[in-house]
Amino acid sequence: MSTLVRKLSLVAIALALPGVMWLLTPAPRSQGTVAKHPHVATEPLPPNPDPSPTGNSVRSAPSFSPGTQAPQPDGETYALALPSLRGLPSDTPPGTPLKLWAAWEPPITKQPRIQVLIERVVLRAIVPPTDPGAPPTALLWVPVERIPDLLYGDRYGALSVTVPEQS
């Protein structure tokens, strides 16, 4: 390759590099603007001003029977398809406290391992399917600090529930 061709190539690269960097750098945004996507919520939902007296409202606080202890207020609702939550009958009433178990798939040890994933979650509601043929959805109240465990268990494990004995 001649010296002239090499020098011209270096000059072309040096001239093109700022243009490429300009194309790859995101444009600065003015304060207060947020990119909107139709499927992503950018602001939290407002609280439900009129909770349903039946206890079936998704945004209302969980209902509890008198013998159960109310969970801490810092929790979130997590939705799971009812068939993926083994052991939960479709007629379980809202407010039922549950113990959440996970069996890891594939097993993380030589022998299958089943362990308690979350000691206490509360069934908020079982929502009927919106599409024909789709399964119902279980809405679970989960303590905020246990949500990462549930996300991991939902992704890498098979989830099951049991109803602890009421004392």
Short mmCIF file of C-alpha atoms in Angstrom, two decimals:
data_model
loop_
_atom_site.label_atom_id
_atom_site.label_comp_id
_atom_site.label_asym_id
_atom_site.label_seq_id
_atom_site.Cartn_x
_atom_site.Cartn_y
_atom_site.Cartn_z
CA MET A 1 0.00 0.00 0.00
CA SER A 2 1.44 3.36 -0.94
CA THR A 3 2.08 6.15 1.54
CA LEU A 4 -0.44 8.40 -0.18
CA VAL A 5 -3.24 5.83 0.14
CA ARG A 6 -2.46 5.30 3.83
CA LYS A 7 -2.49 9.04 4.54
CA LEU A 8 -5.78 9.52 2.68
CA SER A 9 -7.31 6.63 4.62
CA LEU A 10 -6.26 8.14 7.94
CA VAL A 11 -7.67 11.54 6.95
CA ALA A 12 -10.98 9.94 5.89
CA ILE A 13 -11.22 8.08 9.21
CA ALA A 14 -10.37 11.21 11.18
CA LEU A 15 -13.08 13.17 9.34
CA ALA A 16 -15.71 10.43 9.65
CA LEU A 17 -15.13 9.66 13.34
CA PRO A 18 -16.87 12.78 14.77
CA GLY A 19 -19.92 12.13 12.57
CA VAL A 20 -20.17 8.54 13.73
CA MET A 21 -19.79 9.61 17.37
CA TRP A 22 -22.50 12.24 16.89
CA LEU A 23 -24.89 9.59 15.51
CA LEU A 24 -24.21 7.17 18.37
CA THR A 25 -24.51 9.73 21.18
CA PRO A 26 -28.09 10.20 22.51
CA ALA A 27 -29.50 13.69 22.21
CA PRO A 28 -29.60 15.67 25.47
CA ARG A 29 -33.07 15.97 26.94
CA SER A 30 -34.44 19.05 28.56
CA GLN A 31 -35.37 18.69 32.20
CA GLY A 32 -38.90 17.52 32.82
CA THR A 33 -39.34 15.54 29.61
CA VAL A 34 -39.56 11.78 29.65
CA ALA A 35 -39.63 9.47 26.66
CA LYS A 36 -43.10 7.92 26.52
CA HIS A 37 -43.69 4.33 25.50
CA PRO A 38 -47.26 3.06 25.29
CA HIS A 39 -46.56 -0.05 27.38
CA VAL A 40 -44.29 1.38 30.08
CA ALA A 41 -45.65 3.35 33.02
CA THR A 42 -43.44 6.32 33.79
CA GLU A 43 -45.36 7.50 36.84
CA PRO A 44 -46.83 5.50 39.73
CA LEU A 45 -50.54 4.85 39.66
CA PRO A 46 -52.63 7.07 41.94
CA PRO A 47 -54.14 5.38 44.99
CA ASN A 48 -57.59 3.92 44.53
CA PRO A 49 -59.96 6.43 46.19
CA ASP A 50 -62.92 4.03 46.29
CA PRO A 51 -61.82 0.49 47.23
CA SER A 52 -64.36 -2.20 46.53
CA PRO A 53 -66.23 -3.30 49.66
CA THR A 54 -66.03 -6.92 48.41
CA GLY A 55 -62.24 -7.03 48.80
CA ASN A 56 -61.76 -7.88 45.11
CA SER A 57 -60.30 -4.52 44.13
CA VAL A 58 -56.72 -4.90 42.92
CA ARG A 59 -55.63 -1.49 44.29
CA SER A 60 -57.27 -1.84 47.71
CA ALA A 61 -55.43 -3.15 50.78
CA PRO A 62 -55.61 -6.91 51.33
CA SER A 63 -58.54 -8.17 53.36
CA PHE A 64 -57.85 -10.45 56.31
CA SER A 65 -59.86 -12.71 58.54
CA PRO A 66 -59.89 -11.67 62.22
CA GLY A 67 -57.44 -14.43 63.26
CA THR A 68 -54.68 -13.41 60.84
CA GLN A 69 -52.05 -10.77 61.32
CA ALA A 70 -52.12 -7.98 58.73
CA PRO A 71 -48.95 -7.70 56.65
CA GLN A 72 -46.65 -4.71 56.73
CA PRO A 73 -47.89 -1.87 54.53
CA ASP A 74 -44.70 -1.85 52.42
CA GLY A 75 -45.63 -4.53 49.92
CA GLU A 76 -46.38 -4.87 46.24
CA THR A 77 -48.77 -6.94 44.18
CA TYR A 78 -47.21 -9.66 42.03
CA ALA A 79 -49.25 -11.47 39.37
CA LEU A 80 -48.74 -15.14 38.50
CA ALA A 81 -50.73 -17.41 36.22
CA LEU A 82 -52.74 -19.75 38.44
CA PRO A 83 -51.39 -22.96 36.80
CA SER A 84 -47.79 -21.85 37.48
CA LEU A 85 -48.57 -21.55 41.19
CA ARG A 86 -49.00 -25.19 42.16
CA GLY A 87 -51.13 -26.01 45.17
CA LEU A 88 -53.42 -22.95 45.01
CA PRO A 89 -57.09 -23.87 44.45
CA SER A 90 -59.00 -21.46 42.20
CA ASP A 91 -61.64 -20.95 44.93
CA THR A 92 -59.19 -19.67 47.58
CA PRO A 93 -60.68 -16.53 49.19
CA PRO A 94 -58.85 -13.18 49.02
CA GLY A 95 -56.85 -12.37 52.14
CA THR A 96 -55.59 -15.93 52.60
CA PRO A 97 -51.99 -15.96 53.89
CA LEU A 98 -49.74 -18.36 51.97
CA LYS A 99 -46.22 -19.78 52.22
CA LEU A 100 -44.37 -19.70 48.88
CA TRP A 101 -42.02 -22.59 47.97
CA ALA A 102 -39.60 -23.01 45.06
CA ALA A 103 -38.17 -26.10 43.36
CA TRP A 104 -35.23 -25.09 41.18
CA GLU A 105 -35.32 -26.03 37.50
CA PRO A 106 -32.77 -27.31 36.63
CA PRO A 107 -31.83 -28.43 40.13
CA ILE A 108 -28.95 -26.46 41.64
CA THR A 109 -27.81 -29.51 43.60
CA LYS A 110 -27.39 -33.19 42.68
CA GLN A 111 -30.66 -34.01 44.39
CA PRO A 112 -33.87 -32.04 43.79
CA ARG A 113 -34.17 -29.22 46.28
CA ILE A 114 -37.37 -27.61 47.46
CA GLN A 115 -37.17 -24.67 49.82
CA VAL A 116 -39.32 -21.96 51.33
CA LEU A 117 -38.91 -18.92 49.10
CA ILE A 118 -41.11 -16.46 51.04
CA GLU A 119 -42.50 -17.22 54.47
CA ARG A 120 -45.65 -15.11 54.07
CA VAL A 121 -47.48 -13.73 51.05
CA VAL A 122 -51.17 -12.86 50.92
CA LEU A 123 -53.59 -13.73 48.14
CA ARG A 124 -55.20 -10.45 47.10
CA ALA A 125 -57.45 -11.87 44.39
CA ILE A 126 -57.78 -14.44 41.65
CA VAL A 127 -58.57 -12.58 38.45
CA PRO A 128 -60.49 -14.38 35.69
CA PRO A 129 -58.82 -14.54 32.28
CA THR A 130 -59.31 -11.69 29.84
CA ASP A 131 -58.64 -13.83 26.76
CA PRO A 132 -60.54 -17.03 25.96
CA GLY A 133 -58.40 -20.04 26.82
CA ALA A 134 -56.03 -18.06 29.04
CA PRO A 135 -55.58 -19.13 32.67
CA PRO A 136 -56.78 -17.10 35.65
CA THR A 137 -54.20 -14.93 37.39
CA ALA A 138 -53.35 -14.96 41.10
CA LEU A 139 -52.47 -11.57 42.57
CA LEU A 140 -50.16 -11.94 45.56
CA TRP A 141 -49.17 -9.29 48.09
CA VAL A 142 -45.41 -9.63 48.57
CA PRO A 143 -43.18 -7.70 51.03
CA VAL A 144 -41.01 -5.26 49.07
CA GLU A 145 -37.74 -6.71 50.38
CA ARG A 146 -38.70 -10.19 49.06
CA ILE A 147 -39.60 -9.14 45.50
CA PRO A 148 -36.09 -9.90 44.13
CA ASP A 149 -36.37 -13.43 45.58
CA LEU A 150 -39.76 -13.88 43.93
CA LEU A 151 -38.50 -12.59 40.58
CA TYR A 152 -35.60 -15.06 40.73
CA GLY A 153 -37.86 -17.91 41.85
CA ASP A 154 -40.43 -17.14 39.15
CA ARG A 155 -37.69 -17.16 36.49
CA TYR A 156 -35.60 -20.15 37.60
CA GLY A 157 -37.92 -22.24 39.73
CA ALA A 158 -41.25 -23.98 39.92
CA LEU A 159 -43.42 -22.19 42.48
CA SER A 160 -45.85 -23.84 44.88
CA VAL A 161 -47.87 -22.59 47.82
CA THR A 162 -49.10 -23.99 51.12
CA VAL A 163 -51.57 -22.51 53.56
CA PRO A 164 -49.93 -22.27 57.00
CA GLU A 165 -51.84 -23.49 60.05
CA GLN A 166 -53.78 -20.70 61.78
CA SER A 167 -53.19 -20.63 65.54
#
